Short mmCIF file of N, CA, C and O in Angstrom, two decimals:
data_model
loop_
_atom_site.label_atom_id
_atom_site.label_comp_id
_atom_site.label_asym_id
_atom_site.label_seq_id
_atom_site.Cartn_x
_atom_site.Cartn_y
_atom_site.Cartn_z
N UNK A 29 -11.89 -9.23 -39.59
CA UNK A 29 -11.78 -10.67 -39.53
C UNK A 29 -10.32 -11.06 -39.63
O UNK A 29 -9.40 -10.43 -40.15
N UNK A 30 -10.27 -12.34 -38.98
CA UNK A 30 -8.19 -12.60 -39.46
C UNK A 30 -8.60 -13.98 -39.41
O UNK A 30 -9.41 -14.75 -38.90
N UNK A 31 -7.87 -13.92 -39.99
CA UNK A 31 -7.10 -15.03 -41.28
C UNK A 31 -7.99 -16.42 -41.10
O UNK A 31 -8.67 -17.00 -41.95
N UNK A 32 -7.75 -16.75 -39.75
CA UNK A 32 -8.49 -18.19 -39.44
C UNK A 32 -9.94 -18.08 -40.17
O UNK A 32 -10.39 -18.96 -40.91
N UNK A 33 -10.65 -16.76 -39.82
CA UNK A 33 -12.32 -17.17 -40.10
C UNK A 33 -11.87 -16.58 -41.16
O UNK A 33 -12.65 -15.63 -41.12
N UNK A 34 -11.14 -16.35 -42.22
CA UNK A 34 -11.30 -16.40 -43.94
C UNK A 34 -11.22 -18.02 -44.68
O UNK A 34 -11.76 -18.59 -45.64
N UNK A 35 -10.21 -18.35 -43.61
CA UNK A 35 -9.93 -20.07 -44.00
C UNK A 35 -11.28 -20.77 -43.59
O UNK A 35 -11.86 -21.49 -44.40
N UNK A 36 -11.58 -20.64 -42.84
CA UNK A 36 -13.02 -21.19 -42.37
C UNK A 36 -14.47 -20.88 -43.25
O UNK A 36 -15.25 -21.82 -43.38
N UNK A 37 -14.77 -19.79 -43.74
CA UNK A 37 -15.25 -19.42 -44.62
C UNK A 37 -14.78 -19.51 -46.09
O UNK A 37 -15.83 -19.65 -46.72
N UNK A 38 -13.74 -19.50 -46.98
CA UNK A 38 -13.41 -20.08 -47.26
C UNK A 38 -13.62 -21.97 -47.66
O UNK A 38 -13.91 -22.42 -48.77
N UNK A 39 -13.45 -22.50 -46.82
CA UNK A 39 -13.65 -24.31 -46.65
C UNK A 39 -15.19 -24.25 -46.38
O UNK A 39 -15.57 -25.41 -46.26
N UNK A 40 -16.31 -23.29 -46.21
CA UNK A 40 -17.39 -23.78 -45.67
C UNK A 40 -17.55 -23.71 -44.39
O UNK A 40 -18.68 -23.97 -43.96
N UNK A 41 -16.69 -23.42 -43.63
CA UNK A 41 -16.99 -23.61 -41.80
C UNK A 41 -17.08 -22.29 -41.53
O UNK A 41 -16.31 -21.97 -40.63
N UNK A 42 -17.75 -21.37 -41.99
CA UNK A 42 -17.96 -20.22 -41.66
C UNK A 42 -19.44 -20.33 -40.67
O UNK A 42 -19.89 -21.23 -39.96
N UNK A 43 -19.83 -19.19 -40.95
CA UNK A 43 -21.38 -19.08 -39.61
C UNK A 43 -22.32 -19.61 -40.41
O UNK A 43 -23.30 -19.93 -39.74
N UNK A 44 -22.47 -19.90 -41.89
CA UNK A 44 -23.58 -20.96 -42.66
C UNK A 44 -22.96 -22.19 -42.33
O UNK A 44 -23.91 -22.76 -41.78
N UNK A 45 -22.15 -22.87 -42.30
CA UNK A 45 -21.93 -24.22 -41.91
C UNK A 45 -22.26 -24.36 -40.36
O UNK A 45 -23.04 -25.21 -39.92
N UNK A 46 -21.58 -23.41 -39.56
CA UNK A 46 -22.13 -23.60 -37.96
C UNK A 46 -23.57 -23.82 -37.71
O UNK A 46 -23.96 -24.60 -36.84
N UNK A 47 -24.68 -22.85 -38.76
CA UNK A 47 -25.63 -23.23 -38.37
C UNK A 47 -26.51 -24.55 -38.80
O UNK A 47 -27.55 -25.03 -38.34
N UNK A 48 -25.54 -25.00 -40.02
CA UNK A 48 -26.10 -25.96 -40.86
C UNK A 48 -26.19 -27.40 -39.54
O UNK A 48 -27.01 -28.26 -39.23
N UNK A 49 -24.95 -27.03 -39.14
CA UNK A 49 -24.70 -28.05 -37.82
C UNK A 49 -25.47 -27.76 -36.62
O UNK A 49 -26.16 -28.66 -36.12
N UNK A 50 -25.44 -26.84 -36.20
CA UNK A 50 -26.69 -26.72 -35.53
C UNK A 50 -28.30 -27.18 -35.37
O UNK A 50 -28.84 -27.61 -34.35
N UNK A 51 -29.03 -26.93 -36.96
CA UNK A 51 -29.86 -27.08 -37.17
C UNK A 51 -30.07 -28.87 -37.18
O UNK A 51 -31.09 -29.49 -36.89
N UNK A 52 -28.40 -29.57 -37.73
CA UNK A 52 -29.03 -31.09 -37.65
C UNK A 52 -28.93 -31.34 -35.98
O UNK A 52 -29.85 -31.90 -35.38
N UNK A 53 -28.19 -31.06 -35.58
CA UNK A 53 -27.69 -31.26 -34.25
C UNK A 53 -29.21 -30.74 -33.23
O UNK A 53 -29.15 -31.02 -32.03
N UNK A 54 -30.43 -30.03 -33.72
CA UNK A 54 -31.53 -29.50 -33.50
C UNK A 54 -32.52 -31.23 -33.85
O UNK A 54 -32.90 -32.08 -33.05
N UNK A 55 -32.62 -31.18 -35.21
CA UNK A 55 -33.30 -32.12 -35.79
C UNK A 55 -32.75 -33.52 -35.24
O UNK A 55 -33.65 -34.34 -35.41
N UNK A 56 -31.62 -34.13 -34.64
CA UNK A 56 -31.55 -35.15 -33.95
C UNK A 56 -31.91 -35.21 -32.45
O UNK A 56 -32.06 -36.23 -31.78
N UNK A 57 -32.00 -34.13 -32.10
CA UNK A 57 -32.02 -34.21 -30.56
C UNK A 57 -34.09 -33.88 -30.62
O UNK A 57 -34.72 -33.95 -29.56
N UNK A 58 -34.60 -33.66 -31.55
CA UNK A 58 -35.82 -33.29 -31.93
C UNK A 58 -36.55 -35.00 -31.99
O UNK A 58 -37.19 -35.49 -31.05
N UNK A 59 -36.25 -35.70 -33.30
CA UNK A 59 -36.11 -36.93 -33.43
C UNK A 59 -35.58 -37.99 -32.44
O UNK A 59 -35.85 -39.14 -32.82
N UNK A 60 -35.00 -37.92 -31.45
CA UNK A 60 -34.49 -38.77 -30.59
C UNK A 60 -36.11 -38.48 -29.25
O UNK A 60 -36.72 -39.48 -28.87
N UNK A 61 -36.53 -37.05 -28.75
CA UNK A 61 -37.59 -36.40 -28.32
C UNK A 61 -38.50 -37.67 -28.78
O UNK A 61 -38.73 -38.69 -28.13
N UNK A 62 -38.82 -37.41 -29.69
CA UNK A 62 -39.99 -37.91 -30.69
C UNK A 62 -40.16 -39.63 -30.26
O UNK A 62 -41.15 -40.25 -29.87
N UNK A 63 -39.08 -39.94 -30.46
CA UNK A 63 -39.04 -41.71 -30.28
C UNK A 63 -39.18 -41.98 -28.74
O UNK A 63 -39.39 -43.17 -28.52
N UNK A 64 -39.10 -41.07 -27.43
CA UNK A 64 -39.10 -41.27 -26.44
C UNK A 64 -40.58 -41.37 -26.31
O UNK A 64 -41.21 -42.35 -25.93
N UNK A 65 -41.12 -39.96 -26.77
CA UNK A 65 -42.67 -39.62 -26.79
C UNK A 65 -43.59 -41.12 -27.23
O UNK A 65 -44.74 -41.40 -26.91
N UNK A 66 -42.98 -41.61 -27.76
CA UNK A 66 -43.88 -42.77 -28.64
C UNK A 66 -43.49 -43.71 -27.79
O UNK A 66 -44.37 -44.56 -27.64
N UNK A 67 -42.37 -43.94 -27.07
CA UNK A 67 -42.49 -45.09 -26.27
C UNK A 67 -43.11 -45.05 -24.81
O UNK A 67 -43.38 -46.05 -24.14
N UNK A 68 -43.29 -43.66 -24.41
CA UNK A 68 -44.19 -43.14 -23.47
C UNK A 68 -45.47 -43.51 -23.75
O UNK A 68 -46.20 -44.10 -22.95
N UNK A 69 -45.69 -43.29 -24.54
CA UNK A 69 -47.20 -43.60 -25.30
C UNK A 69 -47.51 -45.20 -25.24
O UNK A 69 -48.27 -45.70 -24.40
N UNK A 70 -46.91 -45.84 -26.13
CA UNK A 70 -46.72 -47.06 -25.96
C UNK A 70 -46.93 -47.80 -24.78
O UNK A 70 -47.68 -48.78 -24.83
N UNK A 71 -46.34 -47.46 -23.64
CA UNK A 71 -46.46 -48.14 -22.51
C UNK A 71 -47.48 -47.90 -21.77
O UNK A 71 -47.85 -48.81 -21.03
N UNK A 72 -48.35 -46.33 -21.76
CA UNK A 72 -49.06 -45.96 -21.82
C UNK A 72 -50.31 -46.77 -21.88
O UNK A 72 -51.09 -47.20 -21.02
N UNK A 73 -50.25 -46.83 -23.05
CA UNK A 73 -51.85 -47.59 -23.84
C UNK A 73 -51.33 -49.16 -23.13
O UNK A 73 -52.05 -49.66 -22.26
N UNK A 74 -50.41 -49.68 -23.45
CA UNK A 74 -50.78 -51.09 -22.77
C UNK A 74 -50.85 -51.34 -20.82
O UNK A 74 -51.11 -52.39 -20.22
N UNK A 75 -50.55 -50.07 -20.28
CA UNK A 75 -50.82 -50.21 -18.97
C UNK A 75 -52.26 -50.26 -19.36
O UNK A 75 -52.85 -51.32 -19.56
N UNK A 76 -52.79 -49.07 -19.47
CA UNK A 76 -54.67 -49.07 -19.97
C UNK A 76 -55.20 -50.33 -19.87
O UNK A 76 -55.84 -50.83 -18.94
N UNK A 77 -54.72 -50.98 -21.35
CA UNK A 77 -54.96 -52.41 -21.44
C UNK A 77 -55.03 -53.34 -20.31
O UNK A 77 -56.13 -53.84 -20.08
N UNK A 78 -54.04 -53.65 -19.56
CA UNK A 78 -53.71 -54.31 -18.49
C UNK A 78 -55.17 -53.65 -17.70
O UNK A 78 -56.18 -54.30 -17.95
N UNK A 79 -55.33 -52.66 -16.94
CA UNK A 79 -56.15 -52.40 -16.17
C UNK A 79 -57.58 -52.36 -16.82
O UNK A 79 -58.41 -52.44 -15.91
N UNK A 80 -58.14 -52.28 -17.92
CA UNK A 80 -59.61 -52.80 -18.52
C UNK A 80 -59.87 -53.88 -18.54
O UNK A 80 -59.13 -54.82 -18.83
N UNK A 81 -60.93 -53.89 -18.23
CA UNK A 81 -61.66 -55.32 -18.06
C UNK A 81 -61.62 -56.26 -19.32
O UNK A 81 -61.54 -55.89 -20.49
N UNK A 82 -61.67 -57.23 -18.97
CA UNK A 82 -61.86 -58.09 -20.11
C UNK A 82 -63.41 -57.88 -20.86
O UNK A 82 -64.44 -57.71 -20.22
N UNK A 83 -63.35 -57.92 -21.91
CA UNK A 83 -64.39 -57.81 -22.57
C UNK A 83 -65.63 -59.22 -22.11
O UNK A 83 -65.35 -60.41 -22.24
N UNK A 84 -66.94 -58.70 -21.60
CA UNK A 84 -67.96 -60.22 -21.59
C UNK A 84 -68.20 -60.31 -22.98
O UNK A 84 -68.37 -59.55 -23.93
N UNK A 85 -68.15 -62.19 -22.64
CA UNK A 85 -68.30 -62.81 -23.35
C UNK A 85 -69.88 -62.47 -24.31
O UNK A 85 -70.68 -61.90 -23.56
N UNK A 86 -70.39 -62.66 -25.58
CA UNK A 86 -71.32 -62.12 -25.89
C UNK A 86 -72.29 -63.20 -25.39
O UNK A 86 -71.86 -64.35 -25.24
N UNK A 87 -73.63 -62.88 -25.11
CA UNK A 87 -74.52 -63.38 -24.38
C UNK A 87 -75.49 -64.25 -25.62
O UNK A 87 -76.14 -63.57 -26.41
N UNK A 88 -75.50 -65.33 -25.67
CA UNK A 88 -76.40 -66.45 -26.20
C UNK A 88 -77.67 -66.18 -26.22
O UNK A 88 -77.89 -66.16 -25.01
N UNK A 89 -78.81 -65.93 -26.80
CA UNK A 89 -80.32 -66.26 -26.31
C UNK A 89 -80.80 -67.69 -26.85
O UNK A 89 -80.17 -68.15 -27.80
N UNK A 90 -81.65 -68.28 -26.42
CA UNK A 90 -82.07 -69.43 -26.30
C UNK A 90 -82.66 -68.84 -27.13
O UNK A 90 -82.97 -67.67 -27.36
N UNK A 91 -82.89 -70.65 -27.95
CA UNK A 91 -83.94 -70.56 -29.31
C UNK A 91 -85.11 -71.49 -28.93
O UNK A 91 -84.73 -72.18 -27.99
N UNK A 92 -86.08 -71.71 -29.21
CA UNK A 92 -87.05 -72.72 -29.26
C UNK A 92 -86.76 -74.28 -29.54
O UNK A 92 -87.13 -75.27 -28.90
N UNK A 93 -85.84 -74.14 -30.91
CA UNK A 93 -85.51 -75.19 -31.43
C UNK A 93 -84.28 -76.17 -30.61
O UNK A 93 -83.97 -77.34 -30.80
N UNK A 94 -83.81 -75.27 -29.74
CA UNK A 94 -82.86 -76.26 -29.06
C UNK A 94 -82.58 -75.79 -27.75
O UNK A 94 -82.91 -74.68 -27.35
N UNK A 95 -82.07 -76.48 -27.22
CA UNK A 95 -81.68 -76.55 -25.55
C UNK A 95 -80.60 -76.49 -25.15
O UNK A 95 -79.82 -77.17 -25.82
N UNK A 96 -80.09 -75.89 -24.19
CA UNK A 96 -78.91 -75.73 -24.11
C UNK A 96 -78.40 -77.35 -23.14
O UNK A 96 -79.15 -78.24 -22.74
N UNK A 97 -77.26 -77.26 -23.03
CA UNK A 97 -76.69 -78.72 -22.53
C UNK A 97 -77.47 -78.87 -21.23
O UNK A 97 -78.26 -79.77 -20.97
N UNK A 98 -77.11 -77.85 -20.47
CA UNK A 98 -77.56 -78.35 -19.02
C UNK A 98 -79.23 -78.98 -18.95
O UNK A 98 -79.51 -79.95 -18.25
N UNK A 99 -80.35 -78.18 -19.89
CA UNK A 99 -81.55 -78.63 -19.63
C UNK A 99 -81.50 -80.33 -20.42
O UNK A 99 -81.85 -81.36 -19.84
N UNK A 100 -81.00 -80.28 -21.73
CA UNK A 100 -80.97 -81.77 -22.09
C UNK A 100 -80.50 -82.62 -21.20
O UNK A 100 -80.94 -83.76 -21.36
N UNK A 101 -79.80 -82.49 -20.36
CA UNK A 101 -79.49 -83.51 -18.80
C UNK A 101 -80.70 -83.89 -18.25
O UNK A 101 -81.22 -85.00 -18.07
N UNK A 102 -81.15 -82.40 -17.95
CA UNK A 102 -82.32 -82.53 -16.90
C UNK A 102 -83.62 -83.03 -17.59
O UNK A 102 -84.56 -83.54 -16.98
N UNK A 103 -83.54 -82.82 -19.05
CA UNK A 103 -84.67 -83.53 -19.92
C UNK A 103 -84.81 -85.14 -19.58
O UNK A 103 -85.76 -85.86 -19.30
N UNK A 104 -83.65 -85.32 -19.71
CA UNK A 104 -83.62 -87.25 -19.35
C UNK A 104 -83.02 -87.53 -18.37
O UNK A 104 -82.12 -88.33 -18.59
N UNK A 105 -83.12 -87.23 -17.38
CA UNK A 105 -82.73 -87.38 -16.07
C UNK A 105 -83.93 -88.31 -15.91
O UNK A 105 -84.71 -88.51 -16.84
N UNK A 106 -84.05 -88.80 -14.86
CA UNK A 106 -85.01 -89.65 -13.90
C UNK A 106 -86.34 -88.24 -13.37
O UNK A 106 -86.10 -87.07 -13.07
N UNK A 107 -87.35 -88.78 -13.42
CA UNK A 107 -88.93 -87.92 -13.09
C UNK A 107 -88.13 -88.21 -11.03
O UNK A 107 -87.53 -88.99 -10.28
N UNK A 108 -88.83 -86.77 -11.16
CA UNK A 108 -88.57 -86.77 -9.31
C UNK A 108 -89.34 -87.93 -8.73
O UNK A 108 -90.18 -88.51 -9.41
N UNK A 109 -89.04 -88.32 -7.36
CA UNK A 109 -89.90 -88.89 -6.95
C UNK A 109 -90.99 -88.51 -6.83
O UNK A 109 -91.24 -87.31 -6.92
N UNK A 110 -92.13 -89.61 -6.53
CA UNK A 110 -93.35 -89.32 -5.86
C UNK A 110 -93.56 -89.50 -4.58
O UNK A 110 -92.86 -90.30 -3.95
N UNK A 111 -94.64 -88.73 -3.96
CA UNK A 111 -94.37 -88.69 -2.59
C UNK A 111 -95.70 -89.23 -2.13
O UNK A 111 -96.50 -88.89 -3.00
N UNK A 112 -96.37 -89.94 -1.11
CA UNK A 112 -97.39 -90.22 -0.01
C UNK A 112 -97.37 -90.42 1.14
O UNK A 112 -96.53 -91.01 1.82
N UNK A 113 -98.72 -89.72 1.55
CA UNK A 113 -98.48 -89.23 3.05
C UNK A 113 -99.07 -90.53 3.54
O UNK A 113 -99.91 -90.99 2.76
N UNK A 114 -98.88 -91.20 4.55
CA UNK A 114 -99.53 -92.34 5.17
C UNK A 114 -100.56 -92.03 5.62
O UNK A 114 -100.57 -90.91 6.11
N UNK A 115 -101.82 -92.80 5.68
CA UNK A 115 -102.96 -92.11 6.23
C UNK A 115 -103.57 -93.81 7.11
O UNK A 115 -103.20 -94.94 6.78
N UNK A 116 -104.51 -93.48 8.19
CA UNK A 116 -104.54 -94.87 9.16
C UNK A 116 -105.13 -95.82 8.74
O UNK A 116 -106.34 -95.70 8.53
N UNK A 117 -104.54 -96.90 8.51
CA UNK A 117 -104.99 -98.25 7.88
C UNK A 117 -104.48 -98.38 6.98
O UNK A 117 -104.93 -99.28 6.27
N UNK A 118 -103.22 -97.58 6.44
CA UNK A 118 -102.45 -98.12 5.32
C UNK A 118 -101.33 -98.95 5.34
O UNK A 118 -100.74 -98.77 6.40
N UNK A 119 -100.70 -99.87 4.58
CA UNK A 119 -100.49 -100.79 4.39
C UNK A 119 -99.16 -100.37 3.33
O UNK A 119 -99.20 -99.36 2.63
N UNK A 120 -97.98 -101.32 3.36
CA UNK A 120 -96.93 -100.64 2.37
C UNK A 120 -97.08 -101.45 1.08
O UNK A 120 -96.63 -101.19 -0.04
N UNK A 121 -98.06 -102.81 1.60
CA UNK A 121 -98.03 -103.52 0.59
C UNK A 121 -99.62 -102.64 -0.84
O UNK A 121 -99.71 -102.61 -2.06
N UNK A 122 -100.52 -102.09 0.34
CA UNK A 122 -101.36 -101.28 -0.29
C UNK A 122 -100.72 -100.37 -1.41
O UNK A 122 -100.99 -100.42 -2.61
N UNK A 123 -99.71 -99.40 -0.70
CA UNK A 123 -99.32 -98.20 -0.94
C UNK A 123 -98.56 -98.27 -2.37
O UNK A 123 -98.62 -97.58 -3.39
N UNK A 124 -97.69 -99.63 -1.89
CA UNK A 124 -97.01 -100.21 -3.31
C UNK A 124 -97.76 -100.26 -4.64
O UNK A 124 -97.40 -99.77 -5.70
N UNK A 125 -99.28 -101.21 -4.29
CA UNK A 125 -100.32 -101.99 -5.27
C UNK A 125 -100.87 -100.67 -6.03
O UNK A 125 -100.85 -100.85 -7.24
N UNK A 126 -101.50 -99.00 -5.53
CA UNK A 126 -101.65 -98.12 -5.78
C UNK A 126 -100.50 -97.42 -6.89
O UNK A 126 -100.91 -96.87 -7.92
N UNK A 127 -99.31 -97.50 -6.63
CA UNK A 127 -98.37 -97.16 -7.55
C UNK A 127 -97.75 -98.16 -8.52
O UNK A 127 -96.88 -97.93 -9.35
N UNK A 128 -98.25 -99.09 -8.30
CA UNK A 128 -97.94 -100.36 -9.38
C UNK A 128 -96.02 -100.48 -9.01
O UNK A 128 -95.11 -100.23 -9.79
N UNK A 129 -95.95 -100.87 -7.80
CA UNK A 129 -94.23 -100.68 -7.36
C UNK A 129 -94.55 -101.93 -6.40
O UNK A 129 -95.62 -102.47 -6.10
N UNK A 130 -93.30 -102.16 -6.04
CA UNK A 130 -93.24 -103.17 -4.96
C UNK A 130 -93.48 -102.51 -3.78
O UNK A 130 -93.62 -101.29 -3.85
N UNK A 131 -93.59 -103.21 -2.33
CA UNK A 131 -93.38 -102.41 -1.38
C UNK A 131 -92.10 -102.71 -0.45
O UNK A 131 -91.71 -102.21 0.60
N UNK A 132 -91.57 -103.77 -1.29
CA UNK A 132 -90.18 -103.31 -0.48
C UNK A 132 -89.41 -102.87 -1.09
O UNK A 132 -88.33 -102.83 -0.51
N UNK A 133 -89.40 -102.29 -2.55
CA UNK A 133 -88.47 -101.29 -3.32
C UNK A 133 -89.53 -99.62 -2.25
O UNK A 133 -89.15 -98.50 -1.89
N UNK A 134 -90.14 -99.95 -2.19
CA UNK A 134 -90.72 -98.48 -1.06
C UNK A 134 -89.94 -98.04 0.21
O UNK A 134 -89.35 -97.04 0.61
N UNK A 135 -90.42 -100.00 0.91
CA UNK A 135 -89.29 -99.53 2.15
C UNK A 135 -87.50 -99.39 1.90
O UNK A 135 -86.76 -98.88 2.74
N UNK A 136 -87.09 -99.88 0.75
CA UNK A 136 -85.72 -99.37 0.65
C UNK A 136 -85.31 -98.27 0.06
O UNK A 136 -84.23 -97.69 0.16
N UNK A 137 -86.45 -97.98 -0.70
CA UNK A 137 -86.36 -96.02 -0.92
C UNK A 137 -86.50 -95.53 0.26
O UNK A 137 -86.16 -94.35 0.20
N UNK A 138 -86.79 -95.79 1.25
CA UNK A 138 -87.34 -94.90 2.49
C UNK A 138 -86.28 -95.60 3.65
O UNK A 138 -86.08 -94.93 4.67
N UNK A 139 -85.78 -96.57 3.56
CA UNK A 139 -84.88 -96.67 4.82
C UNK A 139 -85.57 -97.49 6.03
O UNK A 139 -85.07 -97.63 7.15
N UNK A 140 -86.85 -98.04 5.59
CA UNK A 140 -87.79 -98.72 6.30
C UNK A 140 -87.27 -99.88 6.72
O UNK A 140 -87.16 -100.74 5.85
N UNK A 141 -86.79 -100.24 8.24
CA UNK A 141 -86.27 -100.84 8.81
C UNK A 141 -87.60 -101.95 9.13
O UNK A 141 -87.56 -102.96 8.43
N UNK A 142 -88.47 -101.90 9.85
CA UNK A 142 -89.94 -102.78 9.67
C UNK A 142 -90.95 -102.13 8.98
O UNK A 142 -91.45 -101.05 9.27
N UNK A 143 -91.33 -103.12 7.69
CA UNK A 143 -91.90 -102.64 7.01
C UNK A 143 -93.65 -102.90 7.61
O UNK A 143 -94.70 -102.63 7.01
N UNK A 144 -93.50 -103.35 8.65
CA UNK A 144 -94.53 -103.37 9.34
C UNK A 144 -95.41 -102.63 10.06
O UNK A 144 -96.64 -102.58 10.15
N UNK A 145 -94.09 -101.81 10.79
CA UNK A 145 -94.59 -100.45 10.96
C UNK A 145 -94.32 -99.49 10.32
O UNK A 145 -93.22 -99.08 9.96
N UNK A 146 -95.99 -98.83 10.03
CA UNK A 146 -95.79 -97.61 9.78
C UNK A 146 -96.66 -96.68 10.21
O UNK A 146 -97.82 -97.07 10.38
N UNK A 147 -96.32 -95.07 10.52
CA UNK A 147 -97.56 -94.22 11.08
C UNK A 147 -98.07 -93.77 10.56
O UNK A 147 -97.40 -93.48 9.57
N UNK A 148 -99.53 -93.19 10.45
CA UNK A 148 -100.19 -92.14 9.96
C UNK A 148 -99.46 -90.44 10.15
O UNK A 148 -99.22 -89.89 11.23
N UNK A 149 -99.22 -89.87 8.70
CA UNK A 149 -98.50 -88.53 8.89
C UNK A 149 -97.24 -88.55 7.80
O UNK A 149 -96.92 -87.69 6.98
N UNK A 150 -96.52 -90.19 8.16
CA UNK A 150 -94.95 -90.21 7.16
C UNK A 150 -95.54 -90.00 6.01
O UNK A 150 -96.69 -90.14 5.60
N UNK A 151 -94.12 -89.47 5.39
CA UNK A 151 -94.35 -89.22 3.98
C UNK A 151 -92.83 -90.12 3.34
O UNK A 151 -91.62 -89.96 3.55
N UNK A 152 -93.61 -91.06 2.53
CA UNK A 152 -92.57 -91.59 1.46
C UNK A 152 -92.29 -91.78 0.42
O UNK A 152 -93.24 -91.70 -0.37
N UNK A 153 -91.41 -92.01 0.04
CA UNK A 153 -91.26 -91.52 -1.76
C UNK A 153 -91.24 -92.96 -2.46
O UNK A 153 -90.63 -94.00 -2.23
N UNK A 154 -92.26 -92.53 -3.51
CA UNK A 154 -92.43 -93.62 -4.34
C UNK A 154 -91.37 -93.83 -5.31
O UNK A 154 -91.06 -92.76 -5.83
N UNK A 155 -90.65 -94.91 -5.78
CA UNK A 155 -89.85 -95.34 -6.69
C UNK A 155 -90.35 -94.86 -7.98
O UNK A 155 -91.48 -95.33 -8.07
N UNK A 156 -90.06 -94.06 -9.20
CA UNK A 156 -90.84 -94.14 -10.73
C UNK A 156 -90.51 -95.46 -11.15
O UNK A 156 -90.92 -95.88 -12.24
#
């Protein structure tokens, strides 16, 4: 050995300090690895995310006791019309007196231009 690696050994910078440096110089480049790995990961799982579906919504069952909005509409909505077929010898003022309605709220449900005529066969809708 000469002189330099006695001074070096000596102060500590012999081949135990080289490796001491080594080994951190190992353990940072190990640790730096590590933090890449996790942000790989990271981006990873939220691409995933991005491409899965959204979760459905959980599904309601109807109870007895209540209704959902749309049928309470249709609960009090107006009763459909009623309908009659004309048959020969009828009359709008008849047809009316039978449904307890007028017969010219009949012919203006129906578009009845003479309420005078009418044929056997039409079908018109009674006012509720």
């Amino acid at each position: 050995m000469g002189l330099l690696d006695d001074i070096k050994e000596n102060l500590g910078l012999g081949d135990e300090a080289e490796k001491a440096r080594k080994a951190q110089d190992e353990a940072k480049t190990k640790a730096q690895a590590d933090e890449k790995a996790a942000e790989v990961e990271q981006a990873r799982q939220e691409s995933e995310a991005k491409k899965a579906p959204a979760p459905a919504p959980p599904v309601e069952q109807a109870s007895h006791k209540t209704e959902p909005a749309a049928h309470k509409t249709e609960a009090h909505a107006a009763p459909a019309a009623k309908t009659y077929t004309v048959k020969k010898g009828d009359t709008l003022s008849e047809i009316g007196q039978h449904f307890g309605v007028s017969w010219k709220k009949i012919a203006e449900l129906n578009n009845i231009e003479n309420p005078d005529l009418i044929f056997p066969g039409q079908v018109f809708k009674i006012p509720g």
